[in-house]
Each structure stands twice: as structure tokens, then as C-alpha cells.
Short mmCIF file of C-alpha atoms in Angstrom, two decimals:
data_model
loop_
_atom_site.label_atom_id
_atom_site.label_comp_id
_atom_site.label_asym_id
_atom_site.label_seq_id
_atom_site.Cartn_x
_atom_site.Cartn_y
_atom_site.Cartn_z
CA MET A 1 11.40 1.10 -3.84
CA ARG A 2 13.73 1.22 -6.83
CA ARG A 3 11.13 3.18 -8.77
CA PHE A 4 10.38 5.51 -5.84
CA VAL A 5 10.84 8.76 -7.68
CA ALA A 6 8.67 7.72 -10.59
CA ASP A 7 5.94 6.47 -8.23
CA LYS A 8 6.25 9.51 -6.03
CA THR A 9 6.00 11.86 -8.95
CA ARG A 10 2.99 9.99 -10.34
CA ASN A 11 1.34 10.06 -6.94
CA LEU A 12 1.79 13.80 -6.53
CA ILE A 13 0.62 14.66 -10.07
CA ARG A 14 -2.18 12.22 -10.77
CA ARG A 15 -5.75 13.24 -10.14
CA ALA A 16 -7.69 10.98 -7.80
CA SER A 17 -11.24 10.92 -6.66
CA THR A 18 -10.40 10.98 -2.99
CA TRP A 19 -7.61 11.66 -0.58
CA SER A 20 -5.85 9.19 1.68
CA PRO A 21 -8.49 7.38 3.77
CA THR A 22 -7.08 8.67 7.07
CA CYS A 23 -6.63 12.22 5.74
CA PRO A 24 -6.35 14.60 8.04
CA VAL A 25 -8.74 13.75 10.91
CA SER A 26 -5.79 13.76 13.22
CA PRO A 27 -2.14 14.81 12.87
CA ARG A 28 -1.09 11.46 14.27
CA PRO A 29 -2.01 7.92 13.19
CA HIS A 30 -4.45 5.68 14.97
CA HIS A 31 -6.69 8.52 16.22
CA PRO A 32 -10.39 7.85 15.50
CA PRO A 33 -12.20 10.26 13.13
CA SER A 34 -14.79 12.29 14.89
CA LEU A 35 -17.66 12.72 12.48
CA LEU A 36 -19.35 10.28 10.09
CA SER A 37 -18.79 11.12 6.41
CA GLN A 38 -21.15 8.52 4.94
CA PRO A 39 -24.69 9.45 5.97
CA THR A 40 -26.04 5.96 5.18
CA SER A 41 -23.02 3.78 6.00
CA PRO A 42 -22.00 1.78 9.09
CA PRO A 43 -20.11 3.60 11.86
CA PHE A 44 -17.22 5.49 10.52
CA SER A 45 -13.89 3.66 10.73
CA SER A 46 -10.32 4.55 9.94
CA SER A 47 -10.77 3.02 6.52
CA SER A 48 -13.66 5.27 5.50
CA PRO A 49 -13.06 8.25 3.22
CA SER A 50 -12.75 11.49 5.17
CA HIS A 51 -11.12 13.77 2.66
CA PRO A 52 -12.15 17.37 2.87
CA SER A 53 -13.08 17.45 -0.91
CA SER A 54 -13.17 15.08 -3.83
CA ILE A 55 -9.88 16.16 -5.31
CA THR A 56 -6.35 15.05 -4.48
CA SER A 57 -3.78 17.16 -2.61
CA PRO A 58 -2.57 20.07 -4.79
CA LEU A 59 0.98 19.30 -3.67
CA ARG A 60 0.96 16.55 -6.20
CA PHE A 61 2.33 19.31 -8.41
CA LEU A 62 6.13 19.60 -8.19
CA THR A 63 7.23 23.18 -8.96
CA ALA A 64 10.16 23.84 -11.20
CA ALA A 65 10.88 27.35 -9.79
CA ALA A 66 14.45 27.59 -8.57
CA LEU A 67 14.72 28.24 -4.85
CA HIS A 68 16.17 31.63 -3.91
CA PRO A 69 16.76 31.76 -0.20
CA LEU A 70 16.10 35.19 1.14
CA SER A 71 19.13 37.22 2.26
CA PHE A 72 19.03 39.09 5.59
CA PRO A 73 21.49 41.08 7.57
CA ALA A 74 22.77 39.38 10.68
CA SER A 75 20.82 39.96 13.80
CA PRO A 76 22.71 41.73 16.65
CA ASN A 77 21.48 38.94 18.94
CA SER A 78 23.05 36.35 16.76
CA MET A 79 26.50 37.81 17.38
CA ALA A 80 26.41 37.10 21.08
CA SER A 81 28.57 34.16 22.18
CA ASN A 82 26.89 32.76 25.33
CA TYR A 83 23.47 31.36 26.10
CA SER A 84 23.49 32.08 29.76
CA THR A 85 19.97 33.50 29.75
CA THR A 86 18.33 30.59 27.98
CA PRO A 87 16.38 28.18 30.16
CA VAL A 88 17.89 24.86 29.14
CA THR A 89 21.43 23.93 30.18
CA LEU A 90 23.38 20.70 30.45
CA GLN A 91 22.62 20.76 34.16
CA SER A 92 18.84 21.01 33.57
CA VAL A 93 18.26 18.49 30.74
CA ASN A 94 17.16 14.90 31.35
CA PRO A 95 20.31 13.09 32.63
CA LYS A 96 19.28 9.99 30.68
CA VAL A 97 19.77 12.03 27.51
CA LEU A 98 23.25 13.02 28.58
CA LYS A 99 24.08 9.39 29.37
CA CYS A 100 22.71 8.11 26.11
CA GLU A 101 25.25 7.25 23.44
CA TYR A 102 24.57 6.11 19.85
CA ALA A 103 27.83 5.26 18.23
CA VAL A 104 26.45 4.53 14.71
CA ARG A 105 25.41 8.20 14.49
CA GLY A 106 28.18 9.54 16.75
CA GLU A 107 31.47 11.43 16.37
CA ILE A 108 32.83 9.46 13.41
CA VAL A 109 29.73 9.85 11.29
CA THR A 110 29.53 13.60 12.19
CA LEU A 111 33.12 13.95 11.00
CA ALA A 112 32.33 12.13 7.78
CA GLN A 113 29.44 14.50 7.06
CA LYS A 114 31.77 17.42 7.66
CA LEU A 115 34.28 15.99 5.24
CA GLU A 116 31.51 15.52 2.67
CA GLN A 117 30.66 19.26 2.90
CA ASP A 118 34.35 20.19 2.72
CA LEU A 119 34.70 18.20 -0.47
CA LYS A 120 31.72 19.95 -2.07
CA GLN A 121 33.20 23.30 -1.26
CA ASN A 122 36.84 22.39 -2.03
CA PRO A 123 37.20 19.21 -4.10
CA ASP A 124 40.97 19.09 -3.47
CA SER A 125 40.86 19.48 0.28
CA HIS A 126 41.10 15.69 1.01
CA PRO A 127 42.76 12.73 -0.82
CA PHE A 128 39.36 11.21 -1.80
CA ASP A 129 36.46 12.58 -3.72
CA GLU A 130 33.17 11.20 -2.34
CA VAL A 131 31.45 9.59 0.57
CA LEU A 132 30.11 6.25 -0.64
CA ALA A 133 26.47 5.34 -0.41
CA LEU A 134 23.90 3.08 -1.96
CA CYS A 135 22.05 4.76 -4.78
CA ASP A 136 19.03 4.24 -6.98
CA HIS A 137 18.67 5.37 -10.54
CA PRO A 138 15.30 6.91 -11.36
CA ALA A 139 15.32 5.78 -14.95
CA ILE A 140 11.75 6.82 -15.68
CA LEU A 141 12.61 10.46 -15.58
CA ASP A 142 14.88 9.98 -18.62
CA ARG A 143 12.19 8.31 -20.71
CA SER A 144 10.63 10.26 -23.61
CA GLU A 145 7.05 9.21 -22.69
CA THR A 146 7.43 10.84 -19.26
CA GLN A 147 7.29 14.21 -20.95
CA GLY A 148 3.73 13.54 -22.12
CA LEU A 149 2.53 12.28 -18.74
CA PHE A 150 3.74 15.00 -16.38
CA SER A 151 4.12 18.72 -16.42
CA ALA A 152 7.49 20.20 -17.16
CA ASP A 153 7.84 21.74 -13.70
CA ALA A 154 6.95 18.47 -12.01
CA ILE A 155 9.69 16.63 -13.88
CA GLU A 156 12.19 19.44 -13.15
CA ARG A 157 11.34 19.45 -9.46
CA ALA A 158 11.91 15.73 -9.25
CA PHE A 159 15.34 16.15 -10.72
CA GLN A 160 16.07 19.02 -8.35
CA ILE A 161 15.01 16.82 -5.35
CA LEU A 162 17.19 13.94 -6.45
CA ASP A 163 20.16 16.26 -6.86
CA GLN A 164 19.74 17.27 -3.24
CA ILE A 165 19.92 13.63 -2.04
CA PRO A 166 23.37 12.21 -1.58
CA GLY A 167 23.89 9.47 -4.16
CA ARG A 168 20.43 10.28 -5.54
CA ALA A 169 19.16 7.34 -3.41
CA THR A 170 15.70 7.72 -1.93
CA GLY A 171 15.89 4.37 -0.21
CA ALA A 172 19.01 5.14 1.78
CA TYR A 173 19.36 6.72 5.25
CA SER A 174 19.75 10.47 5.30
CA HIS A 175 21.42 12.80 7.81
CA SER A 176 19.58 12.45 11.19
CA GLN A 177 18.17 15.97 10.88
CA GLY A 178 17.09 15.27 7.29
CA ILE A 179 18.49 15.89 3.88
CA LYS A 180 20.47 19.07 3.85
CA GLY A 181 18.99 20.37 0.57
CA LEU A 182 15.44 19.72 1.69
CA ARG A 183 16.12 21.52 5.01
CA GLU A 184 17.48 24.46 3.00
CA THR A 185 14.20 24.53 0.99
CA ILE A 186 12.13 24.44 4.18
CA ALA A 187 14.24 27.18 5.79
CA ALA A 188 13.77 29.35 2.69
CA GLY A 189 9.98 28.77 2.91
CA ILE A 190 9.96 29.78 6.60
CA ALA A 191 11.92 32.89 5.85
CA GLU A 192 9.52 33.83 3.00
CA ARG A 193 6.55 33.21 5.26
CA ASP A 194 7.88 35.22 8.25
CA GLY A 195 10.15 37.81 6.77
CA PHE A 196 12.95 36.77 9.00
CA PRO A 197 15.85 34.54 8.32
CA ALA A 198 15.71 30.75 9.02
CA ASP A 199 18.74 28.42 9.31
CA PRO A 200 18.52 24.95 7.77
CA ASN A 201 20.70 23.73 10.71
CA ASP A 202 17.73 24.60 13.01
CA ILE A 203 15.44 22.18 11.13
CA PHE A 204 14.91 18.63 12.28
CA LEU A 205 12.82 16.57 9.84
CA THR A 206 10.60 14.05 11.65
CA ASP A 207 7.95 11.43 10.80
CA GLY A 208 5.12 13.90 11.43
CA ALA A 209 5.01 16.31 14.33
CA SER A 210 4.57 13.68 17.06
CA PRO A 211 8.17 12.39 17.15
CA ALA A 212 9.41 15.97 17.45
CA VAL A 213 7.10 16.52 20.49
CA HIS A 214 8.38 13.28 22.09
CA MET A 215 11.97 14.34 21.39
CA MET A 216 11.51 17.64 23.24
CA MET A 217 9.67 16.03 26.22
CA GLN A 218 12.44 13.46 26.49
CA LEU A 219 15.02 16.33 26.63
CA LEU A 220 13.20 18.43 29.10
CA ILE A 221 11.64 16.04 31.57
CA ARG A 222 13.94 14.56 34.19
CA SER A 223 11.28 13.35 36.73
CA GLU A 224 7.74 13.93 37.90
CA LYS A 225 9.02 17.14 39.44
CA ASP A 226 9.39 18.64 35.95
CA GLY A 227 6.15 20.14 34.54
CA ILE A 228 4.91 21.23 31.24
CA LEU A 229 2.21 23.86 30.93
CA CYS A 230 -0.53 22.59 28.56
CA PRO A 231 -3.84 24.07 27.37
CA ILE A 232 -6.98 22.50 28.53
CA PRO A 233 -8.68 21.32 26.31
CA GLN A 234 -5.52 19.89 24.65
CA TYR A 235 -4.59 17.42 21.96
CA PRO A 236 -3.95 14.16 23.89
CA LEU A 237 -0.47 13.80 22.36
CA TYR A 238 0.84 16.17 24.97
CA SER A 239 -0.75 14.56 28.09
CA ALA A 240 0.34 11.12 26.84
CA SER A 241 3.87 12.26 25.94
CA ILE A 242 4.35 13.97 29.28
CA ALA A 243 3.11 10.84 31.07
CA LEU A 244 5.31 8.51 29.08
CA HIS A 245 8.38 10.51 29.92
CA GLY A 246 7.55 10.71 33.59
CA GLY A 247 6.70 14.39 33.92
CA THR A 248 3.76 16.41 35.28
CA LEU A 249 1.09 18.06 33.12
CA VAL A 250 0.40 21.57 34.48
CA PRO A 251 -2.96 22.64 33.07
CA TYR A 252 -3.97 26.06 32.07
CA TYR A 253 -7.62 26.50 31.02
CA LEU A 254 -8.65 28.28 27.86
CA ASP A 255 -11.53 30.70 28.38
CA GLU A 256 -14.52 29.33 26.53
CA ALA A 257 -16.53 32.51 27.21
CA THR A 258 -14.00 34.60 25.18
CA GLY A 259 -13.76 32.16 22.28
CA TRP A 260 -11.26 29.84 23.94
CA GLY A 261 -8.99 32.75 24.84
CA LEU A 262 -5.56 32.31 26.44
CA GLU A 263 -5.27 34.57 29.44
CA ILE A 264 -1.83 35.42 30.87
CA SER A 265 -3.36 35.69 34.33
CA GLU A 266 -4.32 32.00 34.11
CA LEU A 267 -0.81 31.09 33.03
CA LYS A 268 0.67 32.95 36.01
CA LYS A 269 -1.86 31.38 38.39
CA GLN A 270 -1.11 27.77 37.27
CA LEU A 271 2.67 28.47 37.22
CA GLU A 272 2.59 29.64 40.84
CA THR A 273 0.39 26.74 41.88
CA ALA A 274 2.83 24.34 40.29
CA LYS A 275 5.77 25.92 41.99
CA SER A 276 4.08 25.79 45.35
CA ASN A 277 3.66 22.07 44.81
CA GLY A 278 7.38 21.59 44.12
CA VAL A 279 7.04 21.34 40.40
CA CYS A 280 9.70 22.94 38.14
CA VAL A 281 7.84 24.04 35.04
CA ARG A 282 10.09 23.75 32.02
CA ALA A 283 7.96 24.73 29.03
CA LEU A 284 4.70 26.15 27.76
CA VAL A 285 2.73 24.35 24.96
CA VAL A 286 0.60 26.56 22.70
CA ILE A 287 -1.53 24.99 19.97
CA ASN A 288 -2.38 27.63 17.31
CA PRO A 289 -4.78 27.24 15.55
CA GLY A 290 -6.29 25.26 18.35
CA ASN A 291 -7.02 21.52 18.56
CA PRO A 292 -9.70 20.69 19.66
CA THR A 293 -11.03 24.20 20.05
CA GLY A 294 -10.48 25.75 16.64
CA GLN A 295 -9.44 29.23 17.89
CA VAL A 296 -6.81 31.36 16.25
CA LEU A 297 -4.62 33.55 18.54
CA ALA A 298 -4.42 37.32 18.02
CA GLU A 299 -0.96 38.61 17.42
CA ASP A 300 -1.16 40.85 20.51
CA ASN A 301 -2.02 37.76 22.60
CA GLN A 302 0.95 36.00 21.06
CA ARG A 303 3.24 38.85 22.07
CA GLU A 304 1.96 38.50 25.65
CA ILE A 305 2.77 34.77 25.59
CA VAL A 306 6.28 35.34 24.25
CA GLU A 307 6.91 37.96 27.00
CA PHE A 308 5.62 35.56 29.64
CA CYS A 309 7.91 32.77 28.50
CA LYS A 310 10.88 35.04 28.29
CA ASN A 311 10.33 36.49 31.82
CA GLU A 312 9.66 33.03 33.35
CA GLY A 313 12.47 31.23 31.62
CA LEU A 314 10.20 28.80 29.84
CA VAL A 315 10.75 27.00 26.50
CA LEU A 316 7.91 27.87 24.17
CA LEU A 317 6.61 24.79 22.30
CA ALA A 318 4.54 26.07 19.44
CA ASP A 319 2.24 23.53 17.75
CA GLU A 320 1.49 25.17 14.38
CA VAL A 321 0.42 22.23 12.28
CA TYR A 322 -2.94 24.02 11.31
CA GLN A 323 -1.26 27.18 10.09
CA GLU A 324 -2.94 26.97 6.69
CA ASN A 325 -6.39 26.41 8.14
CA ILE A 326 -7.89 29.84 8.87
CA TYR A 327 -11.59 30.38 8.01
CA VAL A 328 -12.53 33.82 9.22
CA PRO A 329 -11.51 37.14 7.64
CA ASP A 330 -10.60 38.93 10.92
CA LYS A 331 -7.96 36.40 11.89
CA GLN A 332 -4.67 35.32 10.32
CA PHE A 333 -1.87 33.03 11.24
CA HIS A 334 1.37 34.46 12.70
CA SER A 335 4.14 32.10 13.57
CA PHE A 336 5.66 32.41 17.02
CA LYS A 337 9.02 32.71 15.33
CA LYS A 338 7.84 35.75 13.44
CA VAL A 339 6.35 37.26 16.60
CA CYS A 340 9.51 36.72 18.55
CA ARG A 341 11.69 38.23 15.96
CA SER A 342 9.39 41.21 15.45
CA MET A 343 9.70 41.88 19.13
CA GLY A 344 13.46 42.00 18.78
CA TYR A 345 14.02 38.77 20.52
CA GLY A 346 16.69 36.51 18.88
CA GLU A 347 18.66 33.38 19.58
CA LYS A 348 19.92 34.37 22.96
CA ASN A 349 16.67 35.81 24.27
CA ILE A 350 14.06 32.99 24.08
CA SER A 351 14.08 29.24 23.44
CA LEU A 352 11.39 28.32 20.86
CA VAL A 353 10.48 25.06 19.14
CA SER A 354 7.93 25.23 16.34
CA PHE A 355 6.21 22.09 14.98
CA GLN A 356 4.81 21.66 11.42
CA SER A 357 3.31 18.65 9.67
CA VAL A 358 2.23 17.52 6.20
CA SER A 359 -0.88 15.91 7.79
CA LYS A 360 -3.03 19.08 7.91
CA GLY A 361 -3.57 22.29 5.88
CA TYR A 362 -5.05 21.70 2.41
CA TYR A 363 -2.62 18.79 1.60
CA GLY A 364 -3.60 16.33 4.34
CA GLU A 365 -1.03 13.65 3.56
CA CYS A 366 -1.20 12.29 7.10
CA GLY A 367 -0.21 8.72 6.07
CA LYS A 368 3.02 9.84 4.63
CA ARG A 369 4.37 10.86 8.05
CA GLY A 370 6.24 14.06 7.17
CA GLY A 371 6.93 17.00 9.42
CA TYR A 372 9.67 19.03 11.12
CA MET A 373 10.49 21.09 14.13
CA GLU A 374 12.44 24.35 13.97
CA VAL A 375 14.70 24.64 17.09
CA THR A 376 15.95 28.07 18.08
CA GLY A 377 17.39 29.72 21.18
CA PHE A 378 19.42 26.70 22.46
CA SER A 379 23.12 26.59 23.20
CA PRO A 380 25.43 24.51 20.94
CA GLU A 381 25.83 22.05 23.81
CA ILE A 382 22.03 21.52 24.09
CA ARG A 383 21.71 21.27 20.31
CA GLU A 384 24.20 18.40 20.39
CA GLN A 385 21.92 16.58 22.83
CA ILE A 386 18.88 17.20 20.64
CA TYR A 387 20.83 15.86 17.64
CA LYS A 388 21.85 12.80 19.63
CA VAL A 389 18.27 11.99 20.52
CA ALA A 390 17.27 12.46 16.79
CA SER A 391 20.14 10.18 15.74
CA VAL A 392 18.91 7.27 17.83
CA ASN A 393 16.09 7.03 15.30
CA LEU A 394 18.58 7.28 12.39
CA CYS A 395 16.43 9.61 10.27
CA SER A 396 12.85 10.17 9.20
CA ASN A 397 11.42 8.58 6.11
CA ILE A 398 12.59 10.18 2.82
CA SER A 399 9.18 10.54 1.20
CA GLY A 400 7.90 12.42 4.22
CA GLN A 401 11.00 14.66 4.08
CA ILE A 402 10.29 15.43 0.44
CA LEU A 403 6.65 16.26 1.17
CA ALA A 404 7.63 18.59 3.99
CA SER A 405 9.88 20.51 1.56
CA LEU A 406 7.00 20.69 -0.95
CA VAL A 407 4.62 22.02 1.64
CA MET A 408 7.01 24.86 2.36
CA ASN A 409 7.90 25.53 -1.26
CA PRO A 410 4.75 24.99 -3.35
CA PRO A 411 4.31 25.90 -7.04
CA LYS A 412 5.04 29.59 -7.82
CA VAL A 413 3.51 31.98 -10.41
CA GLY A 414 4.80 31.05 -13.85
CA ASP A 415 5.03 27.36 -13.11
CA GLU A 416 2.95 25.17 -15.44
CA SER A 417 1.07 23.60 -12.50
CA TYR A 418 0.48 26.83 -10.62
CA GLU A 419 -3.05 27.44 -11.70
CA SER A 420 -4.13 23.84 -10.95
CA TYR A 421 -2.38 24.02 -7.54
CA THR A 422 -4.04 27.27 -6.52
CA GLY A 423 -7.36 26.22 -7.77
CA GLU A 424 -7.36 23.09 -5.73
CA LYS A 425 -5.89 24.76 -2.64
CA ASP A 426 -8.49 27.55 -2.71
CA GLY A 427 -11.31 25.11 -3.35
CA ILE A 428 -10.36 22.85 -0.46
CA LEU A 429 -9.93 25.70 2.09
CA SER A 430 -13.16 27.41 0.97
CA SER A 431 -15.10 24.20 1.30
CA LEU A 432 -13.69 23.55 4.76
CA ALA A 433 -14.79 27.09 5.83
CA LYS A 434 -18.32 26.42 4.55
CA ARG A 435 -18.52 23.09 6.34
CA ALA A 436 -17.22 24.70 9.61
CA LYS A 437 -19.90 27.42 9.42
CA THR A 438 -22.69 24.97 8.65
CA LEU A 439 -21.84 22.67 11.54
CA GLU A 440 -21.36 25.65 13.87
CA ASP A 441 -24.86 26.99 13.11
CA ALA A 442 -26.38 23.51 13.41
CA LEU A 443 -24.83 22.89 16.76
CA ASN A 444 -25.82 26.22 18.14
CA SER A 445 -29.46 25.39 17.22
CA LEU A 446 -29.59 22.36 19.42
CA GLU A 447 -31.13 22.58 22.86
CA GLY A 448 -28.51 23.05 25.57
CA VAL A 449 -25.62 23.28 23.13
CA THR A 450 -23.27 26.21 22.60
CA CYS A 451 -20.51 26.30 20.12
CA ASN A 452 -17.80 28.95 19.59
CA ARG A 453 -17.06 29.87 15.98
CA ALA A 454 -14.58 27.75 14.09
CA GLU A 455 -11.85 30.25 13.34
CA GLY A 456 -9.31 27.57 12.17
CA ALA A 457 -7.96 24.07 12.39
CA MET A 458 -10.48 21.24 11.53
CA TYR A 459 -12.70 20.90 14.60
CA LEU A 460 -15.52 22.20 16.60
CA PHE A 461 -15.70 21.71 20.35
CA PRO A 462 -19.29 22.46 21.48
CA CYS A 463 -20.38 22.56 25.21
CA ILE A 464 -23.39 20.46 26.03
CA ASP A 465 -25.54 21.07 29.11
CA LEU A 466 -26.76 17.56 29.89
CA PRO A 467 -29.90 16.90 31.95
CA HIS A 468 -29.38 15.65 35.46
CA LYS A 469 -31.09 12.36 34.57
CA ALA A 470 -28.61 11.85 31.78
CA ILE A 471 -25.67 12.40 34.06
CA LYS A 472 -27.15 9.87 36.60
CA ALA A 473 -27.63 7.35 33.74
CA ALA A 474 -23.94 7.91 32.74
CA GLU A 475 -22.82 7.23 36.22
CA ALA A 476 -24.86 4.02 36.28
CA ALA A 477 -23.24 2.99 33.06
CA LYS A 478 -19.80 3.86 34.54
CA ARG A 479 -19.10 6.39 31.83
CA ALA A 480 -18.34 10.13 31.75
CA PRO A 481 -21.55 12.01 30.78
CA ASP A 482 -20.13 13.23 27.48
CA ALA A 483 -18.89 9.77 26.65
CA PHE A 484 -22.36 8.48 27.49
CA TYR A 485 -23.86 10.97 25.04
CA ALA A 486 -21.25 10.06 22.37
CA HIS A 487 -21.98 6.32 22.75
CA ARG A 488 -25.74 6.79 22.39
CA LEU A 489 -25.21 9.03 19.40
CA LEU A 490 -23.05 6.41 17.70
CA ASP A 491 -25.47 3.58 18.46
CA ALA A 492 -28.43 5.58 17.13
CA THR A 493 -26.98 7.29 14.06
CA GLY A 494 -23.46 6.03 13.25
CA VAL A 495 -22.15 9.51 13.81
CA VAL A 496 -18.78 9.50 15.70
CA VAL A 497 -17.81 12.37 17.95
CA VAL A 498 -15.00 12.34 20.57
CA PRO A 499 -15.96 13.05 24.19
CA GLY A 500 -14.58 16.21 25.59
CA SER A 501 -13.33 14.35 28.67
CA GLY A 502 -10.64 12.84 26.42
CA PHE A 503 -9.18 16.33 25.83
CA GLY A 504 -9.73 17.87 29.27
CA GLN A 505 -12.30 20.48 30.28
CA VAL A 506 -13.40 22.68 33.05
CA PRO A 507 -14.73 20.33 35.81
CA GLY A 508 -18.55 20.07 35.68
CA THR A 509 -18.72 21.00 31.90
CA TRP A 510 -19.21 18.54 29.11
CA HIS A 511 -18.13 18.79 25.45
CA PHE A 512 -17.51 16.74 22.34
CA ARG A 513 -15.15 17.20 19.40
CA CYS A 514 -16.38 16.89 15.87
CA THR A 515 -14.47 17.34 12.66
CA ILE A 516 -15.39 19.43 9.65
CA LEU A 517 -14.00 16.79 7.29
CA PRO A 518 -17.05 14.99 5.83
CA GLN A 519 -17.57 15.93 2.24
CA GLU A 520 -19.56 19.13 1.88
CA ASP A 521 -22.61 17.48 0.14
CA ARG A 522 -22.94 15.06 3.06
CA ILE A 523 -23.06 17.64 5.81
CA PRO A 524 -26.79 18.25 5.60
CA ALA A 525 -27.63 14.60 6.12
CA ILE A 526 -25.26 14.43 9.14
CA VAL A 527 -26.86 17.56 10.61
CA SER A 528 -30.32 16.06 10.13
CA ARG A 529 -29.45 12.92 11.92
CA LEU A 530 -27.61 14.69 14.68
CA THR A 531 -30.59 17.02 15.25
CA GLU A 532 -33.12 14.18 15.34
CA PHE A 533 -30.97 12.21 17.85
CA HIS A 534 -30.37 15.15 20.14
CA LYS A 535 -34.03 16.02 20.39
CA LYS A 536 -34.92 12.44 21.36
CA PHE A 537 -32.10 12.24 23.83
CA MET A 538 -33.05 15.45 25.60
CA ASP A 539 -36.69 14.31 25.68
CA GLU A 540 -35.74 10.99 27.15
CA PHE A 541 -33.69 12.43 30.01
CA ARG A 542 -35.59 15.66 30.50
CA ASP A 543 -35.71 16.59 34.24
#
């Protein structure tokens, strides 16, 4: 730990033959990979390589470019003083959150942090000159041999990051929202991406996106009478989190016939059904690009979603962890923050929480557990409650915080590492796009299988029309039909797919999720084994 910076810099700069073993099959740990990457190996396990290419993450390069936060005029909405139109109030949050106290990160520590900021701005404002903390000394950065091992911009960025950490101590606790300087870097990256300002005080750094999701569910859900609108199919984090916090999942079905489209009429229908059952719907979850479905929302559709949430008084929970993973030329990623602001909606108009992670994209550092949520459109009283919930966990890990800042502020033109960074990034994303198309075509060639195009994310979610005999055999085996198919596939070929029943699907339909992560040169062998198995399976159970 005492040599963290040296080790971290080396890890980010050094070339390696593969990525992290669990790279990025899932944005959260302990989720099984869904497609075999070794065509002649035993069944795929969490310890098997699954990196999307044979090169390490391009974010091993630490840029030296100085950060210049964009400057924007104040929004008229930001001048308003009350949040009376926002959907979350002290009366509507989980009373357990209000009751919760956490003294070690309470009022006194908050005051100490304010004093620290006062001292930075006015050194003579108090009769003491620093807030004491444990600190480490990254001596390797001062050694002459370091200059020959790492690029100049990598060394300079490491110094910049250390300067942002109070006491230059990477092994100490940070502010519960994360290190202020790193949040400033992330906010500047968001502003550069969207063209609208971002406030570092809106950023909560977390150990991946999952804790941020749990935090918001804990805030919003008071009892089983509180519901969260979730897409079906959905990533199981949401159903699990809602269940753990005692709420009700209100499903809305994506339209497979229109490429997993999100129809506002479906949202309205499910909202009214929930209300008629006595459920108070608090929020809408949107996953864009989609997991497990791989679709990318059109901007017009996003505007409809924003309008729906505003009109219905819902918090919009935007899972945007796959924002870098777009594979088709006619689609591009637009953050919901950008869409809201482009519609003229500001802080007082809509409550929005956006989630991002270092586990996806082209970097795939899922084992490092880095991520953040940007929280906008909540009153100061509610923000205090969110901060309190965050403070119970003290802070997220510092290496994950650093990585999150690097994701949002990668090397720039003119940096020594820029060409290497862009070369690896483009190569990884191009390879993922090729793999997605190859698997899509292969799945659509199978009898009884239809698969929408993979527009983004890292998955395909084909529909399989199983023979009646296969369904009966599944019932006899006490398994869902798609799980029965997946078990047989695994036993026969070693190929792992995840049954669609684990994600939710229209009743009477069957699916499975497969990743596009096996290395590109192994895809043909996987396709061959899958094709051979499927033909034999269909012949065995043909009606």
C-alpha cells in the first residue's frame, strides 16, 4: 500500500497480454460470464480470460494535460430557491434514512471539511493551518530511473492526482462523496461530454455503479407500497435491490419487435396498473445502452421519457455504464442529463440520477470497483440524506476513484500517450463491433432463433422458439425451458449462456443472453459448436 502510486502508475502504463480475468462480463462482481472464450477448454469460469482483445486497458496512460473546467452562464432554473415541484421530499423518503445517524461522518466532520476549504482559500482565516491526516510518500516518482520507464504525461498525471488527495495519502479515507479534486475532474469531463455544466458537489464516487443504485433504492423505498418502474428484460441488480429494500418492482416491457423499443404507452399502462393496486411509483429505471438487450435509445425517445418522468413526478434513474459501447453508425449515446438540459429542464424541474462505472466501455476495469452517480434535481434537505447514507460506508476505494477520474478525463491531443491510447481504444471498440455482428448473424441463422441487432453494450439477447417436447422435458426436469436449453448447451459444448428467465421476459417467450467478449479469433469456433449443438437439440425434441 505504501507504494500505491508507483504500482498504480505501472499498472496503468504497462502492456499486458490480457485484461483482468473478470473484465467486463458484468458491471458487478460475482456474475457468471455468458459465453465461453476458450473453444477447447472446460466450462468457462470467473477465472477464465474474457477480455475483449489481447491488449490492456488504454487508460493505463495517465494524461498530463491540465484540466480546464468549462465555464457556463448560470441557468435561470438554478436561481430558483425552492424544490416544491421535485418528487422527493423529507416526508416521502424512507423514514429509516431519516432516523439513521452516523456520528463519525456527521456534523463535526462536515464542519472540519468546511474549515479545510476555508483555509485553502484564506490561509489566515483560522488559528491553525492544516487538517491532519495520515500520508504516504510516493518516493518512486522522484527517482531518476522512473523517467525512462514511463511517459512524461503519465508521471505528470500521477503528481497531479496526488496533489488532489489531502495529505497525498492514497491509503487514507477520503470525503464520503470522494476526493474533491477527482470529482472536479469528473464534473469537467461530464461538462465536456454534454455541453452543459456539471457540479462536482453533485458527484458521489462509489465502488462501481451497484452501491449507487442501492443507495437510491434505500432512499426511495419505504415499504412494499413503493414501486420502481423497471424494464423487462432488466439487469438483475435492479430486481434484487428493490427486493432487498422491501419495495415492489413495477415492470414495463421493452418491445422486441421494434428492436427492444421503449414505448411511452407501455409506461403509462404499467404506471396506472400499479396505482390501481395501491402502489406508489417513485422512480423509473432506464438502462441505455441496454443490458441484456443491447439497444441504444434514440434521442427523441429519450425526450419522451424525460417528459413522462417530469409530468408524473418520477425520479429518473439512468444506468449509462455502457455509454462508450456503441456499434452502429445510425445510433449515438446521449446522456439523460444532456437531454434534460437541452429541453430547458434544470435543477428544479426534474430529479435525475445518472450512473457510470469503470467496469465497461473500452477500459473494463471491473475488478477495481470504480464508479459514480451524478445526483441532480434534489433539494438541499434530501441531498443531506443522500450524503448521510453515503457516509455510512465512509468512502469508496481510492484506486477506483482515481480510475473514475481517468475514464472521464483520458489523454488529450498533444499528450505523449495520446496515440497509443486512441489506437487501443479504437481497436477494442472496433473488435467488439465485429464480434457483435458475427454472433448476431450466427444466431439468426439458427432454426427458431431470432436476434435483434447489437447496437451497443456487450450482449445479445436472442429469442428461441423451443419445441413443445423440449418444454415438456424442461418441466419434467423442474427447470424453465430456456434454463433447460442453457444447461444442455453447457453440458454438450462448454458454452455458457444465461437463461432469459433470469432477466425477465414476456410470458411464453424464451431467451438467453450471450456476451460478445470472447476474443475475436475464437468466435468462429464458438459459433461452430453452438450451431452443431442447436441442430442436434432441435432434432431431438422436434414435434
